[in-house]
Amino acid sequence: MTITHHLDDATLMSFAAGALPAALAAVAAAHADMCPRCRREMLTMERLGEAVMASLIPAPLDSPEPATPAPGSDAGPGGDRNSSGPLGRLVGTDLGGVAWRWLGPGVWEHRLALKGAGKLRLLKVAPGHAIPEHGHRGAELTLVLRGSFSDRTGRYLRGDVADLDETVEHRPAVARTGGECICLIGSEASERFRGLLTRQWQRVRKF
Ligand SMILES: [Zn+2]
């Protein structure tokens, strides 16, 4: 597995500081479990963050609570490669056992339970299909678990993560010749096209 698309520095820093919304932290942890480079970066930033905080914040008078670990950091420096890793805990070991919900032609979704902010889901796209062009109201992390997709920002293979903010509009498409693509997607908020479609649907129903 050769990973070419990684978490960006701002995401790594937020993750290390425990400041990422839960949905994004879950995807970041799953990517780091597959990616030695991002795992290394997270640990470096975590140490850096602790050192900076220690220099800025005076020691508390009361006995301190232990620091809250960054989500997913229990995967350890070497990463947990078996089903007890972040990905296994999130989606199980067998993607074939997922109960998919049909969203539209060639597109299925499975929402994952999440404690905390954001939306976490699996998305499956059949060969030759695409997600309609859309933007986001906040950050979104998309990790490829199976197959590949392409959009204006590049081609994403298994293990690659698309780290997009609200300024990027894209239309992820799965090649007709390849197999299906399954991604783990963490979002801060819903996609913008959903609101638009809903408004159009409501308008149509009035007449
Ligand atoms: Zn990476």
CSV table of N, CA, C and O in Angstrom, one decimal, residues 8-60:
chain,number,residue,atom,x,y,z
A,8,ASP,N,-3.4,17.0,6.6
A,8,ASP,CA,-2.5,18.2,6.5
A,8,ASP,C,-2.1,18.6,7.9
A,8,ASP,O,-2.6,18.1,8.9
A,9,ASP,N,-1.1,19.6,8.0
A,9,ASP,CA,-0.5,19.9,9.3
A,9,ASP,C,-1.5,20.4,10.3
A,9,ASP,O,-1.4,20.1,11.5
A,10,ALA,N,-2.5,21.2,9.8
A,10,ALA,CA,-3.5,21.8,10.8
A,10,ALA,C,-4.3,20.7,11.4
A,10,ALA,O,-4.6,20.7,12.6
A,11,THR,N,-4.6,19.7,10.6
A,11,THR,CA,-5.4,18.5,11.1
A,11,THR,C,-4.6,17.7,12.1
A,11,THR,O,-5.1,17.3,13.1
A,12,LEU,N,-3.3,17.5,11.7
A,12,LEU,CA,-2.4,16.7,12.6
A,12,LEU,C,-2.3,17.4,14.0
A,12,LEU,O,-2.4,16.8,15.0
A,13,MET,N,-2.1,18.8,13.9
A,13,MET,CA,-1.9,19.5,15.1
A,13,MET,C,-3.2,19.5,16.0
A,13,MET,O,-3.1,19.3,17.2
A,14,SER,N,-4.3,19.7,15.3
A,14,SER,CA,-5.6,19.6,16.1
A,14,SER,C,-5.8,18.3,16.7
A,14,SER,O,-6.3,18.2,17.8
A,15,PHE,N,-5.5,17.2,15.9
A,15,PHE,CA,-5.6,15.9,16.5
A,15,PHE,C,-4.8,15.7,17.7
A,15,PHE,O,-5.2,15.2,18.7
A,16,ALA,N,-3.5,16.1,17.6
A,16,ALA,CA,-2.5,15.9,18.7
A,16,ALA,C,-3.0,16.7,19.9
A,16,ALA,O,-2.7,16.3,21.0
A,17,ALA,N,-3.7,17.8,19.7
A,17,ALA,CA,-4.1,18.7,20.8
A,17,ALA,C,-5.5,18.2,21.3
A,17,ALA,O,-6.0,18.8,22.3
A,18,GLY,N,-6.0,17.2,20.7
A,18,GLY,CA,-7.3,16.7,21.1
A,18,GLY,C,-8.5,17.6,20.8
A,18,GLY,O,-9.5,17.6,21.4
A,19,ALA,N,-8.2,18.5,19.7
A,19,ALA,CA,-9.2,19.5,19.4
A,19,ALA,C,-10.0,19.2,18.2
A,19,ALA,O,-10.8,20.1,17.8
A,20,LEU,N,-9.8,18.1,17.5
A,20,LEU,CA,-10.6,17.8,16.4
A,20,LEU,C,-12.0,17.3,16.8
A,20,LEU,O,-12.1,16.6,17.7
A,21,PRO,N,-13.0,17.7,16.0
A,21,PRO,CA,-14.4,17.1,16.3
A,21,PRO,C,-14.3,15.6,16.2
A,21,PRO,O,-13.5,15.1,15.4
A,22,ALA,N,-15.1,14.9,16.9
A,22,ALA,CA,-15.0,13.4,17.0
A,22,ALA,C,-15.0,12.7,15.7
A,22,ALA,O,-14.3,11.8,15.5
A,23,ALA,N,-15.9,13.2,14.8
A,23,ALA,CA,-16.0,12.5,13.5
A,23,ALA,C,-14.7,12.6,12.7
A,23,ALA,O,-14.3,11.6,12.1
A,24,LEU,N,-14.1,13.7,12.8
A,24,LEU,CA,-12.8,13.9,12.0
A,24,LEU,C,-11.7,13.2,12.8
A,24,LEU,O,-10.8,12.6,12.1
A,25,ALA,N,-11.7,13.2,14.1
A,25,ALA,CA,-10.7,12.5,14.9
A,25,ALA,C,-10.7,11.0,14.6
A,25,ALA,O,-9.7,10.3,14.5
A,26,ALA,N,-11.9,10.4,14.4
A,26,ALA,CA,-12.1,9.0,14.1
A,26,ALA,C,-11.4,8.6,12.8
A,26,ALA,O,-10.7,7.6,12.7
A,27,VAL,N,-11.6,9.5,11.8
A,27,VAL,CA,-11.0,9.2,10.4
A,27,VAL,C,-9.5,9.4,10.5
A,27,VAL,O,-8.7,8.7,9.9
A,28,ALA,N,-9.1,10.5,11.2
A,28,ALA,CA,-7.6,10.7,11.3
A,28,ALA,C,-6.9,9.6,12.0
A,28,ALA,O,-5.8,9.1,11.6
A,29,ALA,N,-7.6,9.0,13.1
A,29,ALA,CA,-7.0,7.9,13.8
A,29,ALA,C,-6.9,6.7,12.9
A,29,ALA,O,-5.9,5.9,12.9
A,30,ALA,N,-8.0,6.4,12.1
A,30,ALA,CA,-8.0,5.3,11.2
A,30,ALA,C,-6.9,5.4,10.1
A,30,ALA,O,-6.2,4.5,9.7
A,31,HIS,N,-6.7,6.7,9.6
A,31,HIS,CA,-5.7,6.9,8.6
A,31,HIS,C,-4.3,6.7,9.2
A,31,HIS,O,-3.4,6.0,8.7
A,32,ALA,N,-4.1,7.2,10.4
A,32,ALA,CA,-2.8,7.1,11.1
A,32,ALA,C,-2.4,5.6,11.4
A,32,ALA,O,-1.3,5.2,11.3
A,33,ASP,N,-3.5,4.8,11.6
A,33,ASP,CA,-3.3,3.4,11.8
A,33,ASP,C,-2.7,2.7,10.6
A,33,ASP,O,-2.0,1.8,10.7
A,34,MET,N,-3.0,3.3,9.4
A,34,MET,CA,-2.5,2.7,8.1
A,34,MET,C,-1.2,3.4,7.6
A,34,MET,O,-0.6,3.0,6.7
A,35,CYS,N,-0.9,4.6,8.3
A,35,CYS,CA,0.1,5.5,7.7
A,35,CYS,C,1.2,5.8,8.7
A,35,CYS,O,1.0,6.6,9.6
A,36,PRO,N,2.4,5.2,8.6
A,36,PRO,CA,3.5,5.5,9.5
A,36,PRO,C,3.9,6.9,9.5
A,36,PRO,O,4.2,7.5,10.6
A,37,ARG,N,3.8,7.6,8.4
A,37,ARG,CA,4.3,9.0,8.3
A,37,ARG,C,3.4,9.9,9.2
A,37,ARG,O,3.9,10.7,10.0
A,38,CYS,N,2.1,9.8,9.0
A,38,CYS,CA,1.2,10.6,9.8
A,38,CYS,C,1.2,10.2,11.3
A,38,CYS,O,1.1,11.1,12.2
A,39,ARG,N,1.4,8.9,11.6
A,39,ARG,CA,1.5,8.5,13.0
A,39,ARG,C,2.7,9.2,13.6
A,39,ARG,O,2.7,9.7,14.8
A,40,ARG,N,3.8,9.2,12.9
A,40,ARG,CA,5.1,9.8,13.4
A,40,ARG,C,4.8,11.3,13.7
A,40,ARG,O,5.2,11.9,14.7
A,41,GLU,N,4.2,12.0,12.7
A,41,GLU,CA,3.9,13.4,12.8
A,41,GLU,C,3.0,13.7,14.0
A,41,GLU,O,3.3,14.7,14.8
A,42,MET,N,2.0,12.9,14.2
A,42,MET,CA,1.1,13.1,15.4
A,42,MET,C,1.9,13.0,16.7
A,42,MET,O,1.7,13.8,17.6
A,43,LEU,N,2.7,12.0,16.8
A,43,LEU,CA,3.5,11.9,18.0
A,43,LEU,C,4.4,13.1,18.3
A,43,LEU,O,4.5,13.6,19.4
A,44,THR,N,5.1,13.5,17.2
A,44,THR,CA,6.0,14.7,17.3
A,44,THR,C,5.2,15.9,17.8
A,44,THR,O,5.6,16.6,18.7
A,45,MET,N,4.0,16.1,17.2
A,45,MET,CA,3.2,17.3,17.5
A,45,MET,C,2.7,17.2,18.9
A,45,MET,O,2.5,18.2,19.6
A,46,GLU,N,2.3,16.0,19.3
A,46,GLU,CA,1.8,15.8,20.6
A,46,GLU,C,2.8,16.1,21.7
A,46,GLU,O,2.6,16.9,22.6
A,47,ARG,N,4.1,15.7,21.4
A,47,ARG,CA,5.2,16.0,22.4
A,47,ARG,C,5.4,17.5,22.4
A,47,ARG,O,5.6,18.2,23.4
A,48,LEU,N,5.4,18.1,21.2
A,48,LEU,CA,5.7,19.6,21.0
A,48,LEU,C,4.6,20.3,21.8
A,48,LEU,O,4.8,21.3,22.5
A,49,GLY,N,3.3,19.9,21.5
A,49,GLY,CA,2.2,20.6,22.2
A,49,GLY,C,2.3,20.5,23.7
A,49,GLY,O,2.0,21.5,24.4
A,50,GLU,N,2.7,19.3,24.2
A,50,GLU,CA,2.8,19.2,25.7
A,50,GLU,C,3.9,20.1,26.2
A,50,GLU,O,3.7,20.7,27.3
A,51,ALA,N,5.0,20.2,25.5
A,51,ALA,CA,6.1,21.0,25.9
A,51,ALA,C,5.7,22.5,25.9
A,51,ALA,O,6.0,23.2,26.9
A,52,VAL,N,5.0,22.9,24.9
A,52,VAL,CA,4.5,24.3,24.8
A,52,VAL,C,3.5,24.6,26.0
A,52,VAL,O,3.6,25.6,26.7
A,53,MET,N,2.6,23.7,26.1
A,53,MET,CA,1.6,23.9,27.2
A,53,MET,C,2.2,23.9,28.6
A,53,MET,O,1.9,24.8,29.4
A,54,ALA,N,3.2,23.1,28.8
A,54,ALA,CA,3.9,23.0,30.1
A,54,ALA,C,4.6,24.4,30.3
A,54,ALA,O,4.7,24.8,31.5
A,55,SER,N,5.1,25.0,29.3
A,55,SER,CA,5.9,26.3,29.4
A,55,SER,C,4.9,27.4,29.6
A,55,SER,O,5.3,28.5,30.1
A,56,LEU,N,3.7,27.3,29.2
A,56,LEU,CA,2.7,28.4,29.2
A,56,LEU,C,1.8,28.4,30.4
A,56,LEU,O,1.4,29.4,30.9
A,57,ILE,N,1.5,27.2,30.9
A,57,ILE,CA,0.5,27.0,31.9
A,57,ILE,C,1.2,26.7,33.3
A,57,ILE,O,1.9,25.7,33.4
A,58,PRO,N,0.9,27.5,34.3
A,58,PRO,CA,1.5,27.2,35.6
A,58,PRO,C,0.9,25.9,36.1
A,58,PRO,O,-0.2,25.5,35.8
A,59,ALA,N,1.7,25.2,36.9
A,59,ALA,CA,1.3,23.9,37.5
A,59,ALA,C,0.0,24.2,38.4
A,59,ALA,O,0.0,25.2,39.2
A,60,PRO,N,-1.0,23.4,38.3
A,60,PRO,CA,-2.2,23.6,39.1
A,60,PRO,C,-1.9,23.3,40.6
A,60,PRO,O,-1.0,22.5,40.9
